Amino acid sequence: MTNSNDSWPKLLQRTLPNDGSTAQGTAAQSLGVQAAPSLPRRPSRQLYQPHQWVESSVSMTSLSAGLSDLPMDSRQQKRQSACQLPAESHGTRSISPSIDDRPPTTDRIAAFVLDIPDGVRNMTQHPNSFMVGSVAITVTKPTKAHRIKLSFVGQQRVYLRDARSQAPLPSSANFDYTMFEKHLALWGADIEDDSSAGNETHTLMPGTLRVPFSIKLPRVNYPSTIKRDKTCRVRYLIWATLERPGTFKDHTLSTHKEEIYFEPWAYPTRPREVMRISNTVYGTPDTPTAHLAVEVTGGTLLLPAEAGDRIMYKLDARTKLDEKAATDGQPLLDVDSYVVRFMRLHIVEKLKVRGLIKGREQTQIYRNSIHSVTLVPNKSTPGMVSNSKSTFSSNGYIRLPLDMCPFDSKHLKRTYELRVECDVVDKSSLLDKMMRHKSTYSMQVPLEICTISPDKFDKATYQNAYTDETRNISSITPLPHHKDPAEPWIFADGWELEKSFVKWDRFNPVWIELARKHST
């Protein structure tokens, strides 16, 4: 059973083996099964024919009119309809409203930020410094509020452990101390007003209000900004707070807290001179080298040193017999068979904390190495730091860190030390690392650091302890420690930035910034 039309696809057509004619149908139809209805012909799609360039004198107007009669597919029709402008009426073109005219946010408070210039935020502040900034708030609706308050707080915390406790886990305590706490109302009701006028509400109109402020630090050596885990923390924070009335209590909204890095002035107490080192370090009991001692001689130049300076050192270390151990009658070791193999210098930060635990005042000391250098023996192979001679001799320079600043406050005191470490080993085990036994001998030397160069003072100035300003070369007067009750001053202005207001519309900077974020 076959069909004579060509409506069947080629996949369903089969060729007869005898005459080569085409049979329309399937195997089921050849067995006498009723044939399936014929499939409709697929509509032919008009293919794109590239235009051929023909030289003629046809004008562009007639050419565009002829192109408009060409057939277009559905996508081109949609694109053309979307590009059509609305009909004109009375000679004016109607423009649809832009998306920029709609507010990018529905929140009542769109932004509330504390803005401090990078030149103030990234710089180290000292006594008698001047800091500036501004507080900006953007509201989208008329908002009632009491005030916009600026806060500047200096906090100090020390960590103490109860050394007298017999418990397996000794008790500890964190002692907090507020050095100063200053507040100022930049807008709205005054903070110090105790009358009903202090709780009155004011209205913030829709827009961005920017209020500048300035802070004047006193001539007081507050402790330096520092953070040491499980030891101490000193920080200086600035933030702003918006106080709004509520049903049962007032609502507050605060900006991020900006931390200010502060560093006091550290004056030298004497001119630069050579610090002589001559010390004998004895061994630790119950060690194989308990009868040995290490003698360290030499010195360092240019002390007291300024933070960031290079100080010169010249040190010699050798092993010797402990005289106390020689009188005990115990078998002594051969001193000549032991050498100082390695030698290191450490810049140590010494923190002394004070506080009360269970009603008793306690003092604890923490030491932390902030910089270390492995010394190279004189006349040694380049790159070699080990020694095999009887005396370890080395000379060179060591660079001090830039953030070194000693201070002394009520509960925290920071000083610095120079630690000398010597590793003593047996000569017979130099080639056998598995059998080598190392003993470390260390000693500490006070290291005086200042933030003002001693070269700015003469000898008479040191003798008078800076009491006579006429003899001070740089006219620098000493600053009192934290015992002085002076506190910072906060002003609502004080620099070139003035108080400003920008209404809430599509030209507002906050509006533009939020719209850009939503579009991306």
XYZ file of N, CA and C in Angstrom, residues 34-189:
468
model
N -3.479 -0.529 8.611
C -3.979 0.729 8.069
C -2.912 1.796 8.161
N -2.741 2.529 7.101
C -1.683 3.544 7.049
C -2.035 4.731 7.921
N -1.002 5.375 8.426
C -1.166 6.582 9.255
C -1.513 7.759 8.379
N -2.207 8.754 8.926
C -2.547 9.937 8.123
C -1.289 10.656 7.677
N -1.385 11.288 6.522
C -0.222 11.980 5.954
C 0.133 13.197 6.788
N 1.464 13.438 6.958
C 1.966 14.572 7.728
C 1.924 15.828 6.887
N 1.629 16.984 7.501
C 1.605 18.237 6.723
C 3.007 18.639 6.324
N 3.118 19.326 5.207
C 4.421 19.764 4.714
C 4.935 20.925 5.579
N 6.225 20.880 5.923
C 6.840 21.951 6.700
C 6.936 23.193 5.836
N 6.503 24.331 6.374
C 6.560 25.555 5.547
C 7.998 25.930 5.250
N 8.227 26.286 4.018
C 9.587 26.655 3.616
C 9.936 28.024 4.167
N 11.154 28.150 4.714
C 11.623 29.393 5.325
C 12.442 30.173 4.310
N 12.104 31.447 4.198
C 12.797 32.277 3.240
C 14.201 32.586 3.741
N 15.185 32.168 2.980
C 16.567 32.384 3.375
C 17.001 33.788 3.009
N 17.995 34.264 3.765
C 18.527 35.609 3.536
C 19.443 35.575 2.322
N 19.162 36.420 1.381
C 19.963 36.524 0.170
C 20.788 37.800 0.232
N 22.101 37.694 0.201
C 22.924 38.915 0.267
C 22.685 39.792 -0.956
N 22.678 41.114 -0.705
C 22.459 42.068 -1.782
C 23.725 42.200 -2.611
N 23.559 42.313 -3.859
C 24.686 42.508 -4.762
C 24.784 43.987 -5.108
N 26.020 44.441 -5.140
C 26.250 45.861 -5.431
C 26.101 46.091 -6.938
N 25.220 47.006 -7.275
C 24.944 47.361 -8.676
C 25.057 48.861 -8.791
N 25.861 49.264 -9.720
C 26.031 50.692 -9.925
C 24.784 51.249 -10.616
N 24.160 52.195 -9.973
C 22.969 52.828 -10.531
C 22.861 54.214 -9.946
N 21.973 54.967 -10.501
C 21.771 56.345 -10.051
C 20.541 56.476 -9.184
N 20.193 55.405 -8.448
C 19.013 55.448 -7.590
C 19.333 56.268 -6.355
N 18.453 57.136 -5.950
C 18.682 57.985 -4.782
C 18.504 57.174 -3.503
N 19.042 57.711 -2.376
C 18.939 57.040 -1.077
C 17.504 57.000 -0.592
N 16.691 57.959 -0.981
C 15.289 57.957 -0.539
C 14.533 56.808 -1.158
N 14.706 56.618 -2.466
C 14.018 55.510 -3.117
C 14.565 54.177 -2.656
N 15.874 54.134 -2.327
C 16.461 52.875 -1.858
C 15.917 52.486 -0.493
N 15.774 53.446 0.403
C 15.216 53.153 1.728
C 13.747 52.777 1.632
N 13.042 53.395 0.665
C 11.634 53.019 0.495
C 11.503 51.605 -0.016
N 12.443 51.189 -0.851
C 12.390 49.820 -1.338
C 12.760 48.808 -0.282
N 13.690 49.185 0.593
C 14.089 48.259 1.670
C 12.981 48.077 2.689
N 12.137 49.068 2.839
C 11.049 48.929 3.813
C 10.033 47.887 3.393
N 9.987 47.527 2.085
C 9.049 46.519 1.610
C 9.569 45.110 1.764
N 10.837 44.958 2.195
C 11.384 43.610 2.353
C 10.721 42.924 3.540
N 10.525 41.614 3.461
C 9.900 40.890 4.594
C 10.840 40.857 5.789
N 10.255 40.844 6.986
C 11.031 40.803 8.234
C 10.533 39.634 9.075
N 11.428 39.054 9.817
C 11.023 37.986 10.725
C 10.439 38.600 12.001
N 10.035 37.722 12.917
C 9.345 38.194 14.127
C 10.279 38.991 15.044
N 11.549 38.615 15.119
C 12.463 39.334 16.001
C 12.724 40.745 15.496
N 12.859 40.898 14.198
C 13.045 42.238 13.662
C 11.808 43.097 13.864
N 10.626 42.498 13.749
C 9.397 43.261 13.962
C 9.284 43.745 15.403
N 9.651 42.860 16.376
C 9.601 43.267 17.777
C 10.605 44.380 18.064
N 11.782 44.281 17.456
C 12.812 45.292 17.681
C 12.380 46.640 17.111
N 11.746 46.600 15.956
C 11.292 47.845 15.342
C 10.153 48.473 16.125
N 9.248 47.641 16.622
C 8.134 48.178 17.402
C 8.598 48.760 18.726
N 9.667 48.171 19.300
C 10.171 48.698 20.580
C 10.874 50.025 20.399
N 11.456 50.250 19.207
C 12.193 51.485 18.961
C 11.290 52.628 18.520
N 10.022 52.342 18.238
C 9.138 53.406 17.780
C 8.811 54.351 18.915
N 8.844 55.634 18.665
C 8.522 56.653 19.645
C 7.014 56.846 19.705
N 6.493 57.277 20.846
C 5.045 57.529 20.923
C 4.633 58.658 19.997
N 3.360 58.644 19.670
C 2.836 59.643 18.733
C 2.936 61.030 19.323
N 3.193 62.022 18.464
C 3.322 63.394 18.893
C 1.936 64.039 18.946
N 1.813 64.899 19.921
C 0.537 65.605 20.078
C 0.818 67.077 20.311
N 0.141 67.931 19.540
C 0.254 69.373 19.653
C 1.692 69.846 19.486
N 2.448 69.145 18.678
C 3.792 69.608 18.372
C 4.833 69.285 19.428
N 4.483 68.590 20.507
C 5.435 68.236 21.568
C 5.511 66.734 21.671
N 6.707 66.227 22.018
C 6.938 64.788 22.139
C 6.774 64.372 23.596
N 5.950 63.363 23.845
C 5.719 62.863 25.213
C 6.840 61.905 25.588
N 7.482 62.165 26.719
C 8.602 61.354 27.199
C 8.153 60.587 28.435
N 8.458 59.270 28.475
C 8.091 58.436 29.620
C 8.956 58.797 30.812
N 8.443 58.662 32.050
C 9.215 59.038 33.242
C 10.459 58.173 33.382
N 11.601 58.786 33.767
C 12.882 58.084 33.935
C 12.901 57.326 35.256
N 13.699 56.266 35.295
C 13.793 55.461 36.520
C 14.551 56.191 37.606
N 15.383 57.220 37.233
C 16.132 57.973 38.228
C 15.229 58.839 39.088
N 14.006 59.111 38.642
C 13.099 59.938 39.424
C 12.482 59.188 40.582
N 12.628 57.876 40.605
C 12.087 57.098 41.713
C 13.157 56.929 42.786
N 12.848 57.060 44.078
C 13.856 56.928 45.135
C 14.476 55.525 45.119
N 15.791 55.422 45.266
C 16.423 54.100 45.242
C 16.229 53.304 46.522
N 15.703 53.902 47.575
C 15.483 53.187 48.830
C 14.233 53.729 49.498
N 13.608 52.887 50.300
C 12.427 53.278 51.068
C 12.730 53.414 52.553
N 13.985 53.228 52.957
C 14.357 53.365 54.367
C 14.281 54.825 54.789
N 13.904 55.028 56.025
C 13.816 56.401 56.526
C 15.203 57.023 56.640
N 16.191 56.244 57.138
C 17.571 56.711 57.255
C 18.383 55.980 56.193
N 18.734 56.678 55.140
C 19.453 56.050 54.031
C 20.930 55.871 54.342
N 21.540 56.788 55.077
C 22.972 56.702 55.384
C 23.252 57.503 56.642
N 24.171 56.978 57.452
C 24.634 57.657 58.670
C 26.083 57.252 58.871
N 27.018 58.134 58.515
C 28.427 57.774 58.466
C 29.246 58.809 59.218
N 30.425 58.344 59.681
C 31.449 59.190 60.276
C 32.591 59.273 59.286
N 32.884 60.463 58.814
C 33.890 60.672 57.769
C 35.092 61.382 58.371
N 36.237 60.680 58.384
C 37.504 61.254 58.846
C 38.472 61.220 57.682
N 39.102 62.319 57.327
C 40.021 62.324 56.173
C 41.153 61.315 56.351
N 41.642 60.812 55.208
C 42.733 59.838 55.256
C 43.996 60.416 55.869
N 44.211 61.707 55.695
C 45.389 62.320 56.289
C 45.373 62.340 57.795
N 44.194 62.202 58.403
C 44.074 62.131 59.860
C 44.008 60.681 60.318
N 43.271 59.857 59.574
C 43.096 58.464 59.978
C 44.404 57.685 59.888
N 45.195 57.932 58.864
C 46.408 57.150 58.640
C 47.649 57.729 59.309
N 47.507 58.815 60.033
C 48.653 59.435 60.693
C 48.647 59.134 62.179
N 49.840 59.100 62.766
C 49.976 58.895 64.207
C 49.769 60.218 64.920
N 48.891 60.210 65.892
C 48.583 61.410 66.659
C 49.481 61.490 67.893
N 49.855 62.707 68.246
C 50.733 62.970 69.379
C 50.060 63.980 70.298
N 50.641 64.218 71.482
C 50.085 65.270 72.343
C 50.070 66.618 71.627
N 49.020 67.379 71.877
C 48.809 68.699 71.283
C 48.481 68.609 69.790
N 47.985 67.456 69.326
C 47.600 67.312 67.921
C 46.184 67.825 67.709
N 45.841 68.007 66.437
C 44.542 68.546 66.042
C 43.935 67.611 65.014
N 42.741 67.091 65.268
C 42.059 66.165 64.383
C 40.744 66.780 63.909
N 40.370 66.477 62.664
C 39.143 67.004 62.077
C 38.367 65.862 61.430
N 37.097 66.114 61.179
C 36.222 65.136 60.540
C 34.829 65.710 60.391
N 33.883 64.882 59.991
C 32.497 65.313 59.813
C 31.573 64.117 59.991
N 30.326 64.414 60.308
C 29.258 63.418 60.446
C 28.177 63.759 59.435
N 27.789 62.780 58.618
C 26.780 62.988 57.568
C 25.634 62.013 57.784
N 24.408 62.537 57.731
C 23.201 61.708 57.862
C 22.259 62.069 56.722
N 21.658 61.033 56.104
C 20.725 61.201 54.992
C 19.405 60.545 55.364
N 18.327 61.326 55.383
C 16.982 60.822 55.670
C 16.113 61.051 54.441
N 15.181 60.137 54.212
C 14.282 60.226 53.053
C 12.923 60.799 53.406
N 12.627 60.914 54.690
C 11.348 61.448 55.149
C 11.617 62.390 56.315
N 10.702 63.288 56.631
C 10.887 64.115 57.837
C 10.993 63.223 59.080
N 12.090 63.371 59.812
C 12.417 62.480 60.926
C 12.622 63.302 62.185
N 11.973 62.899 63.260
C 12.137 63.558 64.550
C 13.277 62.889 65.325
N 14.115 63.701 65.937
C 15.262 63.192 66.689
C 15.612 64.185 67.788
N 16.270 63.656 68.831
C 16.728 64.523 69.922
C 18.018 65.241 69.544
N 19.013 64.451 69.098
C 20.324 65.049 68.836
C 21.183 64.085 68.032
N 22.256 64.620 67.466
C 23.356 63.844 66.892
C 24.559 64.078 67.788
N 25.030 63.028 68.423
C 26.068 63.142 69.452
C 27.373 62.546 68.947
N 28.482 63.237 69.207
C 29.823 62.761 68.889
C 30.517 62.353 70.176
N 31.171 61.178 70.161
C 31.837 60.635 71.351
C 33.297 60.352 71.024
N 34.169 60.656 71.971
C 35.610 60.384 71.879
C 36.040 59.813 73.218
N 36.480 58.544 73.211
C 36.753 57.806 74.450
C 38.138 57.186 74.362
N 38.874 57.249 75.468
C 40.153 56.559 75.611
C 40.033 55.472 76.664
N 40.252 54.218 76.279
C 40.061 53.071 77.166
C 41.359 52.298 77.335
N 41.492 51.725 78.513
C 42.675 50.935 78.841
C 42.236 49.673 79.588
N 42.784 48.529 79.194
C 42.459 47.255 79.835
C 43.741 46.463 80.063
N 43.865 45.901 81.253
C 45.004 45.037 81.585
C 44.472 43.690 82.041
N 45.252 42.655 81.775
C 44.869 41.274 82.093
C 45.804 40.776 83.186
N 45.229 40.344 84.294
C 46.003 39.889 85.455
C 45.588 38.476 85.832
N 46.568 37.714 86.301
C 46.325 36.373 86.843
C 46.692 36.362 88.319
N 45.922 35.612 89.085
C 46.175 35.515 90.518
C 47.309 34.521 90.749
N 48.517 35.040 90.987
C 49.680 34.171 91.162
C 49.665 33.438 92.492
N 48.941 33.938 93.489
C 48.917 33.300 94.802
C 47.874 32.192 94.905
N 47.066 32.023 93.906
C 46.023 31.008 93.956
C 46.640 29.617 93.823
N 46.148 28.654 94.590
C 46.619 27.272 94.558
C 45.759 26.394 93.656
N 44.779 26.957 93.007
C 43.898 26.181 92.133
C 44.647 25.770 90.872
N 44.247 24.641 90.257
C 44.910 24.235 89.008
C 44.794 25.292 87.913
N 43.641 25.954 87.866
C 43.453 27.061 86.933
C 43.341 28.338 87.752
N 44.415 29.115 87.852
C 44.362 30.320 88.679
C 43.345 31.315 88.137
N 42.725 32.029 89.049
C 41.730 33.015 88.653
C 42.411 34.205 87.984
N 41.680 34.842 87.122
C 42.191 35.994 86.387
C 41.115 37.063 86.350
N 41.536 38.253 85.995
C 40.599 39.368 85.966
C 41.058 40.363 84.920
N 40.071 41.008 84.284
C 40.332 42.096 83.353
C 39.995 43.397 84.043
N 40.981 44.268 84.139
C 40.780 45.547 84.819
C 40.669 46.626 83.762
N 39.500 47.270 83.666
C 39.242 48.320 82.694
C 39.359 49.681 83.360
N 39.920 50.597 82.612
C 40.093 51.962 83.110
C 39.832 52.924 81.962
N 38.947 53.893 82.191
C 38.625 54.907 81.195
C 39.453 56.149 81.476
N 40.338 56.481 80.543
C 41.213 57.642 80.737
C 40.446 58.943 80.547
N 39.571 58.989 79.561
C 38.715 60.155 79.345
C 37.512 59.709 78.524
N 36.440 60.482 78.603
C 35.201 60.215 77.860
C 34.514 61.552 77.604
N 34.559 61.999 76.355
C 34.021 63.302 75.982
C 32.885 63.116 74.990
N 31.810 63.907 75.168
C 30.642 63.874 74.287
C 30.265 65.307 73.911
N 29.736 65.458 72.705
C 29.300 66.767 72.230
C 28.125 66.574 71.282
N 27.080 67.409 71.459
C 25.914 67.383 70.572
C 26.228 68.244 69.353
N 26.374 67.598 68.201
C 26.625 68.341 66.964
C 25.362 68.962 66.385
N 24.209 68.387 66.680
C 22.922 68.886 66.174
C 21.856 68.526 67.189
N 20.897 69.417 67.402
C 19.780 69.135 68.293
C 20.002 69.672 69.691
N 19.357 68.999 70.656
C 19.382 69.453 72.036
C 20.750 69.245 72.647
